[in-house]
Amino acid sequence: MTIRKSTEQDFDRIMDIYSYARQFMANHGNPNQWGSTNWPPESLIHADIQDGNSYVCLDDEGRIAGTFFFVQGMDIEPAYRTISDGAWLLDSPYGVVHRIASDGSVKGVGTFCLNWAFAQCKHLRIDTHEDNTVMQTMLAKLGFVHCGTIFVKEDVYPRLAFEKIETKL
Protein backbone atom coordinates (compact mmCIF):
# COMPACT_ATOMS: atom_id res chain seq x y z
CA MET A 1 0.00 0.00 0.00
CA THR A 2 1.00 3.61 -0.52
CA ILE A 3 -0.26 7.00 0.62
CA ARG A 4 -0.57 10.13 -1.49
CA LYS A 5 -2.35 13.47 -1.28
CA SER A 6 -5.87 13.46 -2.66
CA THR A 7 -6.82 15.36 -5.80
CA GLU A 8 -10.19 16.57 -7.02
CA GLN A 9 -10.18 13.62 -9.43
CA ASP A 10 -10.37 11.38 -6.33
CA PHE A 11 -13.45 13.13 -4.91
CA ASP A 12 -16.16 10.71 -6.09
CA ARG A 13 -14.16 7.70 -4.92
CA ILE A 14 -13.53 9.33 -1.53
CA MET A 15 -17.25 9.99 -1.10
CA ASP A 16 -18.02 6.35 -2.04
CA ILE A 17 -15.61 5.23 0.69
CA TYR A 18 -17.31 7.46 3.26
CA SER A 19 -20.69 6.03 2.23
CA TYR A 20 -19.36 2.51 2.76
CA ALA A 21 -17.81 3.53 6.11
CA ARG A 22 -21.10 5.01 7.39
CA GLN A 23 -22.86 1.73 6.64
CA PHE A 24 -20.02 -0.31 8.18
CA MET A 25 -20.16 1.74 11.38
CA ALA A 26 -23.94 1.43 11.59
CA ASN A 27 -23.67 -2.35 11.12
CA HIS A 28 -21.08 -2.53 13.92
CA GLY A 29 -23.01 -0.65 16.63
CA ASN A 30 -21.98 2.90 15.75
CA PRO A 31 -24.84 4.49 13.77
CA ASN A 32 -24.46 8.01 15.21
CA GLN A 33 -20.83 9.01 14.62
CA TRP A 34 -21.27 9.83 10.93
CA GLY A 35 -24.64 8.36 10.01
CA SER A 36 -26.94 10.79 11.76
CA THR A 37 -25.44 13.76 9.88
CA ASN A 38 -24.29 12.00 6.68
CA TRP A 39 -20.77 13.02 7.70
CA PRO A 40 -18.48 14.20 6.23
CA PRO A 41 -20.11 16.80 4.00
CA GLU A 42 -18.91 17.23 0.42
CA SER A 43 -17.86 20.84 1.06
CA LEU A 44 -15.48 19.72 3.81
CA ILE A 45 -13.84 17.09 1.61
CA HIS A 46 -13.37 19.62 -1.19
CA ALA A 47 -11.76 22.01 1.34
CA ASP A 48 -9.52 19.22 2.71
CA ILE A 49 -8.32 18.44 -0.83
CA GLN A 50 -7.78 22.11 -1.67
CA ASP A 51 -5.85 22.69 1.58
CA GLY A 52 -3.63 19.67 0.96
CA ASN A 53 -4.81 17.80 4.07
CA SER A 54 -6.72 14.96 2.39
CA TYR A 55 -4.90 11.71 1.67
CA VAL A 56 -5.77 8.45 -0.04
CA CYS A 57 -4.41 4.98 0.57
CA LEU A 58 -3.76 2.98 -2.57
CA ASP A 59 -3.80 -0.81 -2.64
CA ASP A 60 -1.09 -2.80 -4.38
CA GLU A 61 -2.90 -2.38 -7.73
CA GLY A 62 -3.02 1.42 -7.33
CA ARG A 63 -6.75 1.55 -6.51
CA ILE A 64 -7.96 3.89 -3.77
CA ALA A 65 -8.93 1.70 -0.80
CA GLY A 66 -8.97 4.29 1.98
CA THR A 67 -8.89 7.97 2.83
CA PHE A 68 -8.13 10.25 5.77
CA PHE A 69 -7.40 13.82 6.85
CA PHE A 70 -3.97 14.61 8.28
CA VAL A 71 -2.41 17.88 9.40
CA GLN A 72 0.29 18.78 11.89
CA GLY A 73 1.25 21.85 13.90
CA MET A 74 0.70 23.50 17.28
CA ASP A 75 -2.85 23.79 18.62
CA ILE A 76 -4.29 22.79 15.23
CA GLU A 77 -7.51 21.16 16.44
CA PRO A 78 -9.76 23.61 18.34
CA ALA A 79 -11.84 20.76 19.83
CA TYR A 80 -8.68 19.45 21.53
CA ARG A 81 -8.15 22.63 23.57
CA THR A 82 -10.58 21.39 26.21
CA ILE A 83 -10.30 17.81 27.41
CA SER A 84 -12.29 16.40 30.32
CA ASP A 85 -11.88 13.25 32.40
CA GLY A 86 -8.12 13.29 31.78
CA ALA A 87 -5.34 15.22 30.09
CA TRP A 88 -3.16 15.12 27.02
CA LEU A 89 0.20 13.40 27.47
CA LEU A 90 2.30 16.14 25.90
CA ASP A 91 1.86 19.83 25.10
CA SER A 92 3.84 20.20 21.88
CA PRO A 93 3.17 20.34 18.14
CA TYR A 94 1.18 17.29 17.05
CA GLY A 95 -0.41 15.63 14.08
CA VAL A 96 -4.11 14.94 13.93
CA VAL A 97 -5.91 12.29 11.93
CA HIS A 98 -9.60 12.69 11.19
CA ARG A 99 -12.14 11.04 8.89
CA ILE A 100 -10.16 7.83 8.40
CA ALA A 101 -12.13 5.29 6.37
CA SER A 102 -11.65 2.33 4.06
CA ASP A 103 -13.80 0.58 1.51
CA GLY A 104 -13.33 -2.80 3.23
CA SER A 105 -11.57 -4.35 0.24
CA VAL A 106 -8.10 -4.59 1.83
CA LYS A 107 -7.32 -5.67 5.37
CA GLY A 108 -5.21 -3.27 7.41
CA VAL A 109 -5.88 0.02 5.62
CA GLY A 110 -6.59 1.89 8.86
CA THR A 111 -3.45 0.56 10.52
CA PHE A 112 -1.36 1.42 7.45
CA CYS A 113 -2.72 4.99 7.35
CA LEU A 114 -2.14 5.60 11.06
CA ASN A 115 1.36 4.14 10.92
CA TRP A 116 2.12 6.39 7.93
CA ALA A 117 0.86 9.46 9.83
CA PHE A 118 2.95 8.53 12.87
CA ALA A 119 6.03 8.20 10.65
CA GLN A 120 5.43 11.81 9.51
CA CYS A 121 4.92 13.16 13.01
CA LYS A 122 5.93 11.27 16.15
CA HIS A 123 3.13 12.89 18.18
CA LEU A 124 -0.42 12.06 17.04
CA ARG A 125 -3.85 12.81 18.42
CA ILE A 126 -7.12 11.29 17.27
CA ASP A 127 -10.65 10.98 18.60
CA THR A 128 -13.55 8.66 18.01
CA HIS A 129 -17.16 8.17 19.06
CA GLU A 130 -17.65 6.14 22.22
CA ASP A 131 -19.60 3.55 20.18
CA ASN A 132 -16.78 3.07 17.66
CA THR A 133 -15.27 -0.01 19.29
CA VAL A 134 -13.61 -1.07 16.02
CA MET A 135 -11.52 2.12 15.99
CA GLN A 136 -10.85 1.94 19.74
CA THR A 137 -9.50 -1.60 19.37
CA MET A 138 -7.24 -0.57 16.49
CA LEU A 139 -5.91 2.44 18.40
CA ALA A 140 -5.09 0.30 21.45
CA LYS A 141 -3.22 -2.21 19.24
CA LEU A 142 -1.20 0.63 17.73
CA GLY A 143 -0.13 2.01 21.11
CA PHE A 144 -2.47 4.98 21.41
CA VAL A 145 -3.38 5.98 24.97
CA HIS A 146 -6.88 7.07 25.97
CA CYS A 147 -6.43 10.57 27.41
CA GLY A 148 -9.97 11.78 28.13
CA THR A 149 -13.07 13.13 26.44
CA ILE A 150 -13.51 15.96 23.95
CA PHE A 151 -16.54 17.41 22.22
CA VAL A 152 -16.87 18.43 18.58
CA LYS A 153 -19.11 21.19 17.25
CA GLU A 154 -20.75 18.91 14.69
CA ASP A 155 -22.91 16.96 17.16
CA VAL A 156 -23.64 16.35 20.84
CA TYR A 157 -21.88 13.01 21.21
CA PRO A 158 -18.73 12.90 23.33
CA ARG A 159 -15.54 11.67 21.67
CA LEU A 160 -12.87 9.55 23.27
CA ALA A 161 -9.52 11.28 22.79
CA PHE A 162 -6.33 9.30 22.15
CA GLU A 163 -2.69 10.23 21.82
CA LYS A 164 0.49 8.50 20.75
CA ILE A 165 3.99 9.86 21.22
CA GLU A 166 7.35 8.44 20.32
CA THR A 167 9.09 7.14 23.39
CA LYS A 168 12.84 6.98 23.48
CA LEU A 169 14.24 3.68 24.72
Coordinates of C-alpha atoms in Angstrom, one line a residue:
M1 CA 0.0 0.0 0.0
T2 CA 1.0 3.6 -0.5
I3 CA -0.3 7.0 0.6
R4 CA -0.6 10.1 -1.5
K5 CA -2.3 13.5 -1.3
S6 CA -5.9 13.5 -2.7
T7 CA -6.8 15.4 -5.8
E8 CA -10.2 16.6 -7.0
Q9 CA -10.2 13.6 -9.4
D10 CA -10.4 11.4 -6.3
F11 CA -13.5 13.1 -4.9
D12 CA -16.2 10.7 -6.1
R13 CA -14.2 7.7 -4.9
I14 CA -13.5 9.3 -1.5
M15 CA -17.3 10.0 -1.1
D16 CA -18.0 6.4 -2.0
I17 CA -15.6 5.2 0.7
Y18 CA -17.3 7.5 3.3
S19 CA -20.7 6.0 2.2
Y20 CA -19.4 2.5 2.8
A21 CA -17.8 3.5 6.1
R22 CA -21.1 5.0 7.4
Q23 CA -22.9 1.7 6.6
F24 CA -20.0 -0.3 8.2
M25 CA -20.2 1.7 11.4
A26 CA -23.9 1.4 11.6
N27 CA -23.7 -2.3 11.1
H28 CA -21.1 -2.5 13.9
G29 CA -23.0 -0.6 16.6
N30 CA -22.0 2.9 15.8
P31 CA -24.8 4.5 13.8
N32 CA -24.5 8.0 15.2
Q33 CA -20.8 9.0 14.6
W34 CA -21.3 9.8 10.9
G35 CA -24.6 8.4 10.0
S36 CA -26.9 10.8 11.8
T37 CA -25.4 13.8 9.9
N38 CA -24.3 12.0 6.7
W39 CA -20.8 13.0 7.7
P40 CA -18.5 14.2 6.2
P41 CA -20.1 16.8 4.0
E42 CA -18.9 17.2 0.4
S43 CA -17.9 20.8 1.1
L44 CA -15.5 19.7 3.8
I45 CA -13.8 17.1 1.6
H46 CA -13.4 19.6 -1.2
A47 CA -11.8 22.0 1.3
D48 CA -9.5 19.2 2.7
I49 CA -8.3 18.4 -0.8
Q50 CA -7.8 22.1 -1.7
D51 CA -5.9 22.7 1.6
G52 CA -3.6 19.7 1.0
N53 CA -4.8 17.8 4.1
S54 CA -6.7 15.0 2.4
Y55 CA -4.9 11.7 1.7
V56 CA -5.8 8.5 0.0
C57 CA -4.4 5.0 0.6
L58 CA -3.8 3.0 -2.6
D59 CA -3.8 -0.8 -2.6
D60 CA -1.1 -2.8 -4.4
E61 CA -2.9 -2.4 -7.7
G62 CA -3.0 1.4 -7.3
R63 CA -6.7 1.5 -6.5
I64 CA -8.0 3.9 -3.8
A65 CA -8.9 1.7 -0.8
G66 CA -9.0 4.3 2.0
T67 CA -8.9 8.0 2.8
F68 CA -8.1 10.3 5.8
F69 CA -7.4 13.8 6.8
F70 CA -4.0 14.6 8.3
V71 CA -2.4 17.9 9.4
Q72 CA 0.3 18.8 11.9
G73 CA 1.3 21.8 13.9
M74 CA 0.7 23.5 17.3
D75 CA -2.9 23.8 18.6
I76 CA -4.3 22.8 15.2
E77 CA -7.5 21.2 16.4
P78 CA -9.8 23.6 18.3
A79 CA -11.8 20.8 19.8
Y80 CA -8.7 19.4 21.5
R81 CA -8.1 22.6 23.6
T82 CA -10.6 21.4 26.2
I83 CA -10.3 17.8 27.4
S84 CA -12.3 16.4 30.3
D85 CA -11.9 13.2 32.4
G86 CA -8.1 13.3 31.8
A87 CA -5.3 15.2 30.1
W88 CA -3.2 15.1 27.0
L89 CA 0.2 13.4 27.5
L90 CA 2.3 16.1 25.9
D91 CA 1.9 19.8 25.1
S92 CA 3.8 20.2 21.9
P93 CA 3.2 20.3 18.1
Y94 CA 1.2 17.3 17.1
G95 CA -0.4 15.6 14.1
V96 CA -4.1 14.9 13.9
V97 CA -5.9 12.3 11.9
H98 CA -9.6 12.7 11.2
R99 CA -12.1 11.0 8.9
I100 CA -10.2 7.8 8.4
A101 CA -12.1 5.3 6.4
S102 CA -11.6 2.3 4.1
D103 CA -13.8 0.6 1.5
G104 CA -13.3 -2.8 3.2
S105 CA -11.6 -4.4 0.2
V106 CA -8.1 -4.6 1.8
K107 CA -7.3 -5.7 5.4
G108 CA -5.2 -3.3 7.4
V109 CA -5.9 0.0 5.6
G110 CA -6.6 1.9 8.9
T111 CA -3.5 0.6 10.5
F112 CA -1.4 1.4 7.4
C113 CA -2.7 5.0 7.4
L114 CA -2.1 5.6 11.1
N115 CA 1.4 4.1 10.9
W116 CA 2.1 6.4 7.9
A117 CA 0.9 9.5 9.8
F118 CA 3.0 8.5 12.9
A119 CA 6.0 8.2 10.7
Q120 CA 5.4 11.8 9.5
C121 CA 4.9 13.2 13.0
K122 CA 5.9 11.3 16.2
H123 CA 3.1 12.9 18.2
L124 CA -0.4 12.1 17.0
R125 CA -3.9 12.8 18.4
I126 CA -7.1 11.3 17.3
D127 CA -10.6 11.0 18.6
T128 CA -13.5 8.7 18.0
H129 CA -17.2 8.2 19.1
E130 CA -17.7 6.1 22.2
D131 CA -19.6 3.5 20.2
N132 CA -16.8 3.1 17.7
T133 CA -15.3 0.0 19.3
V134 CA -13.6 -1.1 16.0
M135 CA -11.5 2.1 16.0
Q136 CA -10.9 1.9 19.7
T137 CA -9.5 -1.6 19.4
M138 CA -7.2 -0.6 16.5
L139 CA -5.9 2.4 18.4
A140 CA -5.1 0.3 21.4
K141 CA -3.2 -2.2 19.2
L142 CA -1.2 0.6 17.7
G143 CA -0.1 2.0 21.1
F144 CA -2.5 5.0 21.4
V145 CA -3.4 6.0 25.0
H146 CA -6.9 7.1 26.0
C147 CA -6.4 10.6 27.4
G148 CA -10.0 11.8 28.1
T149 CA -13.1 13.1 26.4
I150 CA -13.5 16.0 24.0
F151 CA -16.5 17.4 22.2
V152 CA -16.9 18.4 18.6
K153 CA -19.1 21.2 17.3
E154 CA -20.8 18.9 14.7
D155 CA -22.9 17.0 17.2
V156 CA -23.6 16.4 20.8
Y157 CA -21.9 13.0 21.2
P158 CA -18.7 12.9 23.3
R159 CA -15.5 11.7 21.7
L160 CA -12.9 9.5 23.3
A161 CA -9.5 11.3 22.8
F162 CA -6.3 9.3 22.1
E163 CA -2.7 10.2 21.8
K164 CA 0.5 8.5 20.8
I165 CA 4.0 9.9 21.2
E166 CA 7.3 8.4 20.3
T167 CA 9.1 7.1 23.4
K168 CA 12.8 7.0 23.5
L169 CA 14.2 3.7 24.7

